[in-house]
């Protein structure tokens, strides 16, 4: 009843109510657009062909587009070009000093980086859409294309690039005028849209006698337990105590308070699995379209479920966890800022010793976070290969769904508490992934 009354409180606050309804309206627009076919393509036949031949990479990227990629609708590229551009510019802030300087210029610098990210999204979308158009013409000797040629290629480029630009605009509108992070919610909507199909297929298999009721109940309990573990670790922090020295200025005493430096267990978020999946699956998917025996053998070895794939996948997740954590969190800068404002970690000398201590703690936390990501991302392969689960559960999709849900509910909680309404929890405060 407490949670139900909290949801009822959402509609008692005019601003929060309008934000929630606005968000749902734009997500509905996105889902409608995901079913509008691209001109000049036989969508149904192509969808069957891509599902059979596309393999793991097709399923991975199709997850982010909510099924729009396998049907090659106007939203086929989804929001992935924007995510790719965002990651590229985030990495460039470390590599290129000029972009790194922009990132430190506050709101104005952030706006410029966002503008460059939009341009990068359009460029990436144009390149990918042209590649899709050329690829469609070569598939089955162009049987899925009504009128092959440059007119079709340019039309496909214009349609798919415009679709991605429109999705990007929807996400920014949700962030600005709705509730939650718009880009994340669009990915969330695409993943969740496939959940009913999984439930229906499971029920059909139960009726056909291929799945027992006990197994489905066991699977349900395990799914709830996995979601609980993900929530626990995503909210988990290592709090390093920080003490600020007292300063006497005139007759006043400043500082002297105690606080803490929160270090997340999973600082890198879902970036390592996305990078690792893309790098491993791309060669396997390309090789799947080449009718050469040894190339086909390499494709089979790099397919999900094989020992080589599992070892490479786990290794790359661990590598990218450390790499991305090093990009977004600099212990030297943190130690310098603490020293600048008179802060210190009890028992640790300020400066280099402090940065070394933070680095050591962060390295251990990142290792735990990388193992956690590896287990969650390998879980779907184990369930499908060993237990015959008829749907994809776990991996990057589950991490995104749980993380976005936590962040969105946390924002709603903040609106309720700010206006003196009871939040979703009677005691304490619900924290998102950023704490």
Coordinates of C-alpha atoms in Angstrom, one line a residue:
X1 CA 0.0 0.0 0.0
X2 CA 2.9 2.4 0.7
X3 CA 4.3 2.1 -2.8
X4 CA 0.8 2.3 -4.3
X5 CA 0.1 5.6 -2.4
X6 CA 3.5 6.9 -3.5
X7 CA 2.5 6.3 -7.2
X8 CA -0.8 8.1 -6.5
X9 CA 1.2 11.0 -5.1
X10 CA 2.8 11.4 -8.5
X11 CA -0.4 12.6 -10.0
X12 CA -1.1 15.0 -7.1
X13 CA 1.9 17.1 -8.2
X14 CA 1.0 19.0 -11.4
X15 CA 4.6 19.4 -12.6
X16 CA 5.6 15.8 -11.9
X17 CA 2.3 14.5 -13.5
X18 CA 3.0 16.5 -16.7
X19 CA 6.6 15.3 -16.8
X20 CA 5.6 11.6 -16.4
X21 CA 2.8 11.9 -19.1
X22 CA 5.1 13.7 -21.5
X23 CA 7.7 11.0 -21.1
X24 CA 5.2 8.2 -21.8
X25 CA 3.8 10.1 -24.8
X26 CA 7.3 10.5 -26.4
X27 CA 8.2 6.9 -25.7
X28 CA 4.9 5.9 -27.4
X29 CA 5.9 7.9 -30.5
X30 CA 9.3 6.1 -30.5
X31 CA 7.6 2.7 -30.4
X32 CA 5.2 3.6 -33.2
X33 CA 8.1 4.8 -35.3
X34 CA 9.9 1.5 -34.7
X35 CA 7.2 -0.2 -36.8
X36 CA 7.2 2.1 -39.8
X37 CA 9.0 0.4 -42.7
X38 CA 11.9 1.9 -44.7
X39 CA 10.7 2.7 -48.3
X40 CA 11.8 0.2 -51.0
X41 CA 12.4 -2.8 -48.7
X42 CA 10.5 -6.1 -48.3
X43 CA 10.6 -5.9 -44.5
X44 CA 9.0 -9.3 -43.5
X45 CA 11.2 -11.5 -45.7
X46 CA 14.3 -9.5 -44.8
X47 CA 13.5 -9.8 -41.1
X48 CA 13.5 -13.6 -41.4
X49 CA 16.7 -13.6 -43.4
X50 CA 18.6 -11.3 -41.0
X51 CA 17.3 -13.2 -37.9
X52 CA 18.7 -16.5 -39.4
X53 CA 22.0 -15.1 -40.8
X54 CA 22.7 -12.2 -38.6
X55 CA 23.6 -14.3 -35.6
X56 CA 24.7 -12.9 -32.2
X57 CA 25.6 -9.4 -33.3
X58 CA 22.3 -8.9 -35.0
X59 CA 20.5 -9.9 -31.8
X60 CA 22.8 -7.7 -29.8
X61 CA 22.2 -4.5 -31.8
X62 CA 18.5 -5.4 -32.5
X63 CA 18.1 -5.4 -28.7
X64 CA 19.0 -1.7 -28.5
X65 CA 16.7 -0.8 -31.4
X66 CA 13.7 -2.6 -29.9
X67 CA 13.5 -5.0 -32.9
X68 CA 13.6 -2.2 -35.4
X69 CA 17.0 -3.3 -36.9
X70 CA 15.8 -6.8 -37.9
X71 CA 12.8 -5.3 -39.6
X72 CA 14.8 -2.4 -41.1
X73 CA 12.3 0.3 -40.1
X74 CA 13.0 4.0 -40.1
X75 CA 14.4 3.6 -36.6
X76 CA 16.6 0.7 -37.6
X77 CA 19.9 2.3 -36.4
X78 CA 18.2 3.2 -33.1
X79 CA 20.2 5.3 -30.6
X80 CA 23.4 3.4 -31.0
X81 CA 25.1 6.0 -33.3
X82 CA 24.5 8.6 -30.5
X83 CA 25.9 6.3 -27.9
X84 CA 29.0 5.6 -30.0
X85 CA 29.6 9.3 -30.6
X86 CA 29.2 10.0 -26.9
X87 CA 31.7 7.3 -25.9
X88 CA 34.1 8.6 -28.6
X89 CA 34.0 12.2 -27.3
X90 CA 34.3 11.0 -23.7
X91 CA 37.5 9.1 -24.6
X92 CA 38.8 12.1 -26.7
X93 CA 38.6 14.3 -23.5
X94 CA 41.6 12.3 -22.3
X95 CA 43.4 12.0 -25.6
X96 CA 43.0 15.5 -27.0
X97 CA 43.8 18.4 -24.6
X98 CA 41.5 20.9 -26.3
X99 CA 38.4 18.7 -25.8
X100 CA 39.5 17.9 -22.3
X101 CA 39.7 21.6 -21.6
X102 CA 36.2 22.1 -22.9
X103 CA 34.9 19.4 -20.5
X104 CA 36.3 21.5 -17.6
X105 CA 34.7 24.7 -18.7
X106 CA 31.4 24.0 -17.0
X107 CA 28.0 24.4 -18.7
X108 CA 29.3 26.2 -21.8
X109 CA 31.9 23.6 -22.4
X110 CA 29.3 20.8 -21.9
X111 CA 27.0 22.4 -24.5
X112 CA 29.8 22.5 -27.1
X113 CA 30.6 18.9 -26.5
X114 CA 26.9 18.0 -26.8
X115 CA 26.8 19.9 -30.1
X116 CA 29.9 18.1 -31.4
X117 CA 28.3 14.8 -30.3
X118 CA 25.2 15.5 -32.4
X119 CA 27.4 16.2 -35.4
X120 CA 29.3 13.0 -34.8
X121 CA 26.0 11.1 -34.5
X122 CA 24.8 12.3 -37.9
X123 CA 28.2 11.3 -39.5
X124 CA 28.2 7.8 -37.9
X125 CA 24.5 7.3 -38.9
X126 CA 25.2 8.3 -42.5
X127 CA 28.1 5.9 -42.7
X128 CA 26.2 3.0 -41.1
X129 CA 23.0 3.6 -43.2
X130 CA 25.0 3.6 -46.4
X131 CA 26.7 0.3 -45.3
X132 CA 23.2 -1.2 -44.6
X133 CA 21.9 -0.1 -48.0
X134 CA 24.9 -1.6 -49.9
X135 CA 24.7 -4.7 -47.7
X136 CA 21.0 -5.1 -48.5
X137 CA 21.6 -4.9 -52.2
X138 CA 24.3 -7.7 -51.9
X139 CA 22.1 -10.0 -49.8
X140 CA 20.4 -12.8 -51.8
X141 CA 21.2 -10.8 -55.0
X142 CA 19.1 -7.9 -54.0
X143 CA 15.9 -10.0 -53.6
X144 CA 14.7 -7.9 -50.7
X145 CA 15.1 -4.6 -52.6
X146 CA 12.4 -3.3 -55.0
X147 CA 14.6 -0.9 -57.0
X148 CA 18.4 -1.3 -56.4
X149 CA 20.8 1.5 -57.2
X150 CA 21.9 4.9 -56.0
X151 CA 18.4 6.2 -55.6
X152 CA 17.7 3.4 -53.1
X153 CA 21.0 4.0 -51.3
X154 CA 20.5 7.7 -50.9
X155 CA 16.8 7.2 -49.8
X156 CA 18.0 4.6 -47.2
X157 CA 20.7 6.9 -45.9
X158 CA 18.3 9.9 -45.7
X159 CA 15.6 7.8 -44.0
X160 CA 17.8 6.0 -41.4
X161 CA 19.9 9.0 -40.6
X162 CA 16.8 11.2 -40.1
X163 CA 15.3 8.4 -37.9
X164 CA 18.3 8.4 -35.6
X165 CA 18.3 12.3 -35.5
X166 CA 14.6 12.2 -34.5
X167 CA 15.3 9.6 -31.8
X168 CA 18.1 11.8 -30.5
X169 CA 15.7 14.8 -30.4
X170 CA 13.1 12.7 -28.6
X171 CA 15.7 11.7 -26.0
X172 CA 16.8 15.3 -25.4
X173 CA 13.2 16.4 -25.0
X174 CA 12.5 13.7 -22.4
X175 CA 15.6 14.7 -20.5
X176 CA 14.7 18.4 -20.6
X177 CA 10.9 18.3 -20.2
X178 CA 10.2 14.8 -18.9
X179 CA 11.5 12.5 -16.2
X180 CA 14.7 10.5 -16.2
X181 CA 17.5 10.4 -18.8
X182 CA 15.8 10.4 -22.3
X183 CA 18.5 8.4 -24.2
X184 CA 18.6 5.7 -21.5
X185 CA 14.8 5.5 -21.4
X186 CA 14.6 5.0 -25.1
X187 CA 17.0 2.0 -24.9
X188 CA 15.0 0.8 -21.9
X189 CA 11.7 1.0 -23.9
X190 CA 13.2 -1.0 -26.7
X191 CA 14.4 -3.8 -24.4
X192 CA 11.2 -4.0 -22.4
X193 CA 9.1 -4.0 -25.5
X194 CA 10.4 -7.6 -26.2
X195 CA 9.5 -8.9 -22.8
X196 CA 5.8 -9.8 -23.6
X197 CA 7.0 -12.0 -26.5
X198 CA 9.3 -13.9 -24.1
X199 CA 6.4 -14.4 -21.7
X200 CA 4.1 -15.6 -24.5
X201 CA 6.7 -18.1 -25.9
X202 CA 7.3 -19.5 -22.4
X203 CA 3.5 -20.0 -21.8
X204 CA 3.2 -21.8 -25.2
X205 CA 6.1 -24.1 -24.3
X206 CA 4.5 -24.9 -21.0
X207 CA 1.2 -25.8 -22.8
X208 CA 3.1 -27.9 -25.3
X209 CA 4.7 -29.8 -22.4
X210 CA 8.3 -28.8 -23.3
X211 CA 8.7 -26.8 -20.0
X212 CA 7.6 -27.9 -16.6
X213 CA 5.8 -25.7 -14.1
X214 CA 8.5 -26.4 -11.5
X215 CA 11.2 -25.2 -13.9
X216 CA 9.4 -22.0 -14.8
X217 CA 8.9 -21.3 -11.0
X218 CA 12.6 -21.9 -10.4
X219 CA 13.5 -19.6 -13.3
X220 CA 11.2 -16.9 -11.9
X221 CA 12.8 -17.1 -8.4
X222 CA 16.3 -17.0 -10.0
X223 CA 15.5 -14.0 -12.1
X224 CA 14.2 -12.1 -9.1
X225 CA 17.4 -13.0 -7.2
X226 CA 19.7 -11.9 -10.1
X227 CA 17.8 -8.6 -10.3
X228 CA 18.2 -8.1 -6.5
X229 CA 22.0 -8.8 -6.8
X230 CA 22.3 -6.3 -9.6
X231 CA 20.5 -3.6 -7.6
X232 CA 22.6 -4.3 -4.6
X233 CA 25.9 -4.0 -6.5
X234 CA 24.9 -1.1 -8.7
X235 CA 24.1 0.9 -5.5
X236 CA 27.2 -0.4 -3.7
X237 CA 29.9 2.0 -2.7
X238 CA 33.2 2.0 -0.8
X239 CA 33.2 5.1 1.4
X240 CA 36.7 6.4 2.1
X241 CA 36.6 8.7 5.1
X242 CA 37.8 12.3 4.5
X243 CA 38.6 14.8 7.2
X244 CA 38.9 18.6 6.6
X245 CA 41.4 20.5 8.8
X246 CA 40.2 23.5 10.8
X247 CA 41.3 26.9 9.6
X248 CA 41.2 30.0 11.7
X249 CA 40.4 33.2 9.7
X250 CA 40.1 36.2 11.9
X251 CA 37.8 35.2 14.8
X252 CA 36.0 32.5 12.8
X253 CA 36.9 28.8 12.5
X254 CA 36.3 27.1 9.2
X255 CA 36.4 23.4 8.2
X256 CA 36.8 20.6 10.7
X257 CA 34.0 18.5 9.4
X258 CA 34.1 14.8 8.4
X259 CA 32.8 13.4 5.2
X260 CA 33.5 10.6 2.8
X261 CA 34.7 9.9 -0.8
X262 CA 32.2 7.4 -2.4
X263 CA 33.8 5.0 -4.9
X264 CA 31.3 2.8 -6.8
X265 CA 31.9 -0.9 -7.2
X266 CA 30.9 -0.7 -10.9
X267 CA 32.3 2.6 -12.0
X268 CA 32.3 1.7 -15.7
X269 CA 28.6 0.8 -15.9
X270 CA 27.5 -1.1 -19.0
X271 CA 30.2 0.3 -21.2
X272 CA 32.6 -2.8 -20.9
X273 CA 30.0 -5.3 -22.1
X274 CA 28.9 -3.1 -25.0
X275 CA 32.5 -2.6 -26.2
X276 CA 33.5 -6.3 -25.6
X277 CA 30.4 -7.6 -27.5
X278 CA 30.9 -5.3 -30.4
X279 CA 34.5 -6.2 -30.9
X280 CA 34.1 -10.0 -30.6
X281 CA 30.9 -10.4 -32.5
X282 CA 31.7 -8.2 -35.4
X283 CA 34.2 -10.6 -37.0
X284 CA 31.9 -13.5 -36.4
X285 CA 29.0 -11.8 -38.0
X286 CA 31.0 -10.7 -41.1
X287 CA 32.4 -14.2 -41.4
X288 CA 28.9 -15.6 -41.3
X289 CA 28.2 -14.1 -44.7
X290 CA 31.4 -15.4 -46.4
X291 CA 31.1 -18.9 -47.9
X292 CA 34.7 -20.0 -47.2
X293 CA 35.2 -23.1 -44.9
X294 CA 38.0 -21.8 -42.7
X295 CA 36.2 -18.4 -42.3
X296 CA 33.0 -20.2 -41.3
X297 CA 35.1 -22.2 -38.8
X298 CA 36.4 -19.0 -37.2
X299 CA 32.8 -17.7 -37.1
X300 CA 31.7 -20.8 -35.2
X301 CA 34.5 -20.5 -32.7
X302 CA 33.6 -16.9 -32.0
X303 CA 29.9 -17.6 -31.6
X304 CA 28.3 -17.3 -28.1
X305 CA 28.5 -20.6 -26.1
X306 CA 32.0 -21.6 -27.3
X307 CA 35.0 -21.7 -24.9
X308 CA 36.9 -19.2 -27.0
X309 CA 34.1 -16.7 -27.1
X310 CA 33.6 -17.0 -23.3
X311 CA 37.3 -16.5 -22.5
X312 CA 37.7 -13.6 -24.9
X313 CA 34.4 -12.0 -23.7
X314 CA 35.4 -12.2 -20.0
X315 CA 38.9 -10.9 -20.7
X316 CA 37.7 -7.9 -22.7
X317 CA 35.1 -7.0 -20.0
X318 CA 37.8 -7.0 -17.4
X319 CA 40.1 -4.9 -19.7
X320 CA 37.5 -2.3 -20.6
X321 CA 36.3 -2.1 -17.0
X322 CA 39.8 -0.9 -16.0
X323 CA 40.2 1.2 -19.1
X324 CA 37.0 3.1 -18.8
X325 CA 37.3 3.6 -15.0
X326 CA 40.8 5.1 -15.7
X327 CA 39.1 7.5 -18.2
X328 CA 36.3 8.7 -16.0
X329 CA 38.1 8.8 -12.6
X330 CA 41.5 10.2 -12.0
X331 CA 42.9 9.6 -8.5
X332 CA 45.6 12.2 -8.9
X333 CA 43.0 15.0 -9.6
X334 CA 41.0 13.8 -6.6
X335 CA 44.0 13.9 -4.3
X336 CA 45.0 17.3 -5.6
X337 CA 41.5 18.7 -5.0
X338 CA 41.4 17.3 -1.4
X339 CA 44.8 18.8 -0.7
X340 CA 43.8 22.2 -2.2
X341 CA 40.7 22.5 0.1
X342 CA 42.4 21.2 3.2
X343 CA 41.0 17.6 3.1
X344 CA 42.9 14.5 3.9
X345 CA 42.3 10.8 4.5
X346 CA 43.0 9.8 8.1
X347 CA 46.3 8.0 8.3
X348 CA 47.3 8.9 4.8
X349 CA 49.6 11.8 3.9
X350 CA 48.1 14.3 1.4
X351 CA 49.3 14.4 -2.2
X352 CA 51.0 11.5 -3.8
X353 CA 50.3 9.0 -1.0
X354 CA 46.6 9.9 -1.1
X355 CA 46.4 9.3 -4.9
X356 CA 48.2 6.0 -4.5
X357 CA 45.8 4.9 -1.7
X358 CA 42.7 5.9 -3.8
X359 CA 44.2 4.1 -6.8
X360 CA 44.8 0.9 -4.8
X361 CA 41.2 0.9 -3.4
X362 CA 39.8 1.7 -6.9
X363 CA 41.8 -1.1 -8.5
X364 CA 40.4 -3.7 -6.1
X365 CA 36.8 -2.4 -6.5
X366 CA 37.1 -2.4 -10.3
X367 CA 38.2 -6.0 -10.2
X368 CA 35.1 -7.0 -8.2
X369 CA 32.9 -4.9 -10.5
X370 CA 34.5 -6.5 -13.6
X371 CA 33.9 -10.1 -12.2
X372 CA 30.3 -9.1 -11.4
X373 CA 29.8 -7.8 -15.0
X374 CA 31.3 -11.0 -16.4
X375 CA 29.0 -13.3 -14.5
X376 CA 25.9 -11.3 -15.4
X377 CA 26.9 -11.1 -19.1
X378 CA 27.7 -14.8 -19.3
X379 CA 24.5 -15.8 -17.6
X380 CA 22.3 -15.8 -20.7
X381 CA 24.6 -18.2 -22.6
X382 CA 24.6 -20.6 -19.6
X383 CA 20.8 -20.5 -19.3
X384 CA 20.2 -21.0 -23.0
X385 CA 22.9 -23.6 -23.7
X386 CA 22.7 -25.7 -20.5
X387 CA 19.1 -25.2 -19.3
X388 CA 17.3 -24.6 -22.6
X389 CA 15.7 -21.3 -21.4
X390 CA 13.6 -20.1 -24.4
X391 CA 14.4 -16.4 -24.1
X392 CA 17.4 -14.1 -23.5
X393 CA 17.7 -13.2 -19.8
X394 CA 20.6 -11.3 -18.3
X395 CA 23.6 -9.6 -19.9
X396 CA 23.8 -6.0 -21.0
X397 CA 20.0 -5.7 -21.5
X398 CA 19.3 -6.6 -17.8
X399 CA 22.0 -4.2 -16.6
X400 CA 20.5 -1.4 -18.6
X401 CA 16.9 -2.1 -17.6
X402 CA 17.8 -2.2 -13.8
X403 CA 20.1 0.8 -14.0
X404 CA 17.7 3.0 -15.9
X405 CA 14.8 1.9 -13.6
X406 CA 16.8 2.9 -10.5
X407 CA 17.8 6.3 -11.9
X408 CA 14.2 7.1 -13.0
X409 CA 12.6 6.1 -9.7
X410 CA 15.3 8.0 -7.9
X411 CA 14.4 11.2 -9.8
X412 CA 10.7 10.7 -9.1
X413 CA 11.6 10.1 -5.4
X414 CA 13.4 13.4 -5.3
X415 CA 10.4 15.3 -6.7
X416 CA 8.1 13.7 -4.1
X417 CA 10.4 14.3 -1.2
X418 CA 11.1 17.9 -2.3
X419 CA 7.4 18.7 -2.2
X420 CA 7.0 17.0 1.3
X421 CA 5.4 13.9 -0.1
X422 CA 6.3 10.4 1.1
X423 CA 8.6 8.7 -1.3
X424 CA 8.8 5.1 -2.3
X425 CA 10.6 4.1 0.9
X426 CA 9.4 5.0 4.3
X427 CA 12.9 4.9 5.8
X428 CA 15.9 6.4 4.1
X429 CA 16.2 7.5 0.6
X430 CA 16.3 5.6 -2.7
X431 CA 19.6 6.2 -4.5
X432 CA 20.2 5.8 -8.2
X433 CA 23.4 4.4 -9.7
X434 CA 25.2 7.7 -9.0
X435 CA 24.2 7.6 -5.4

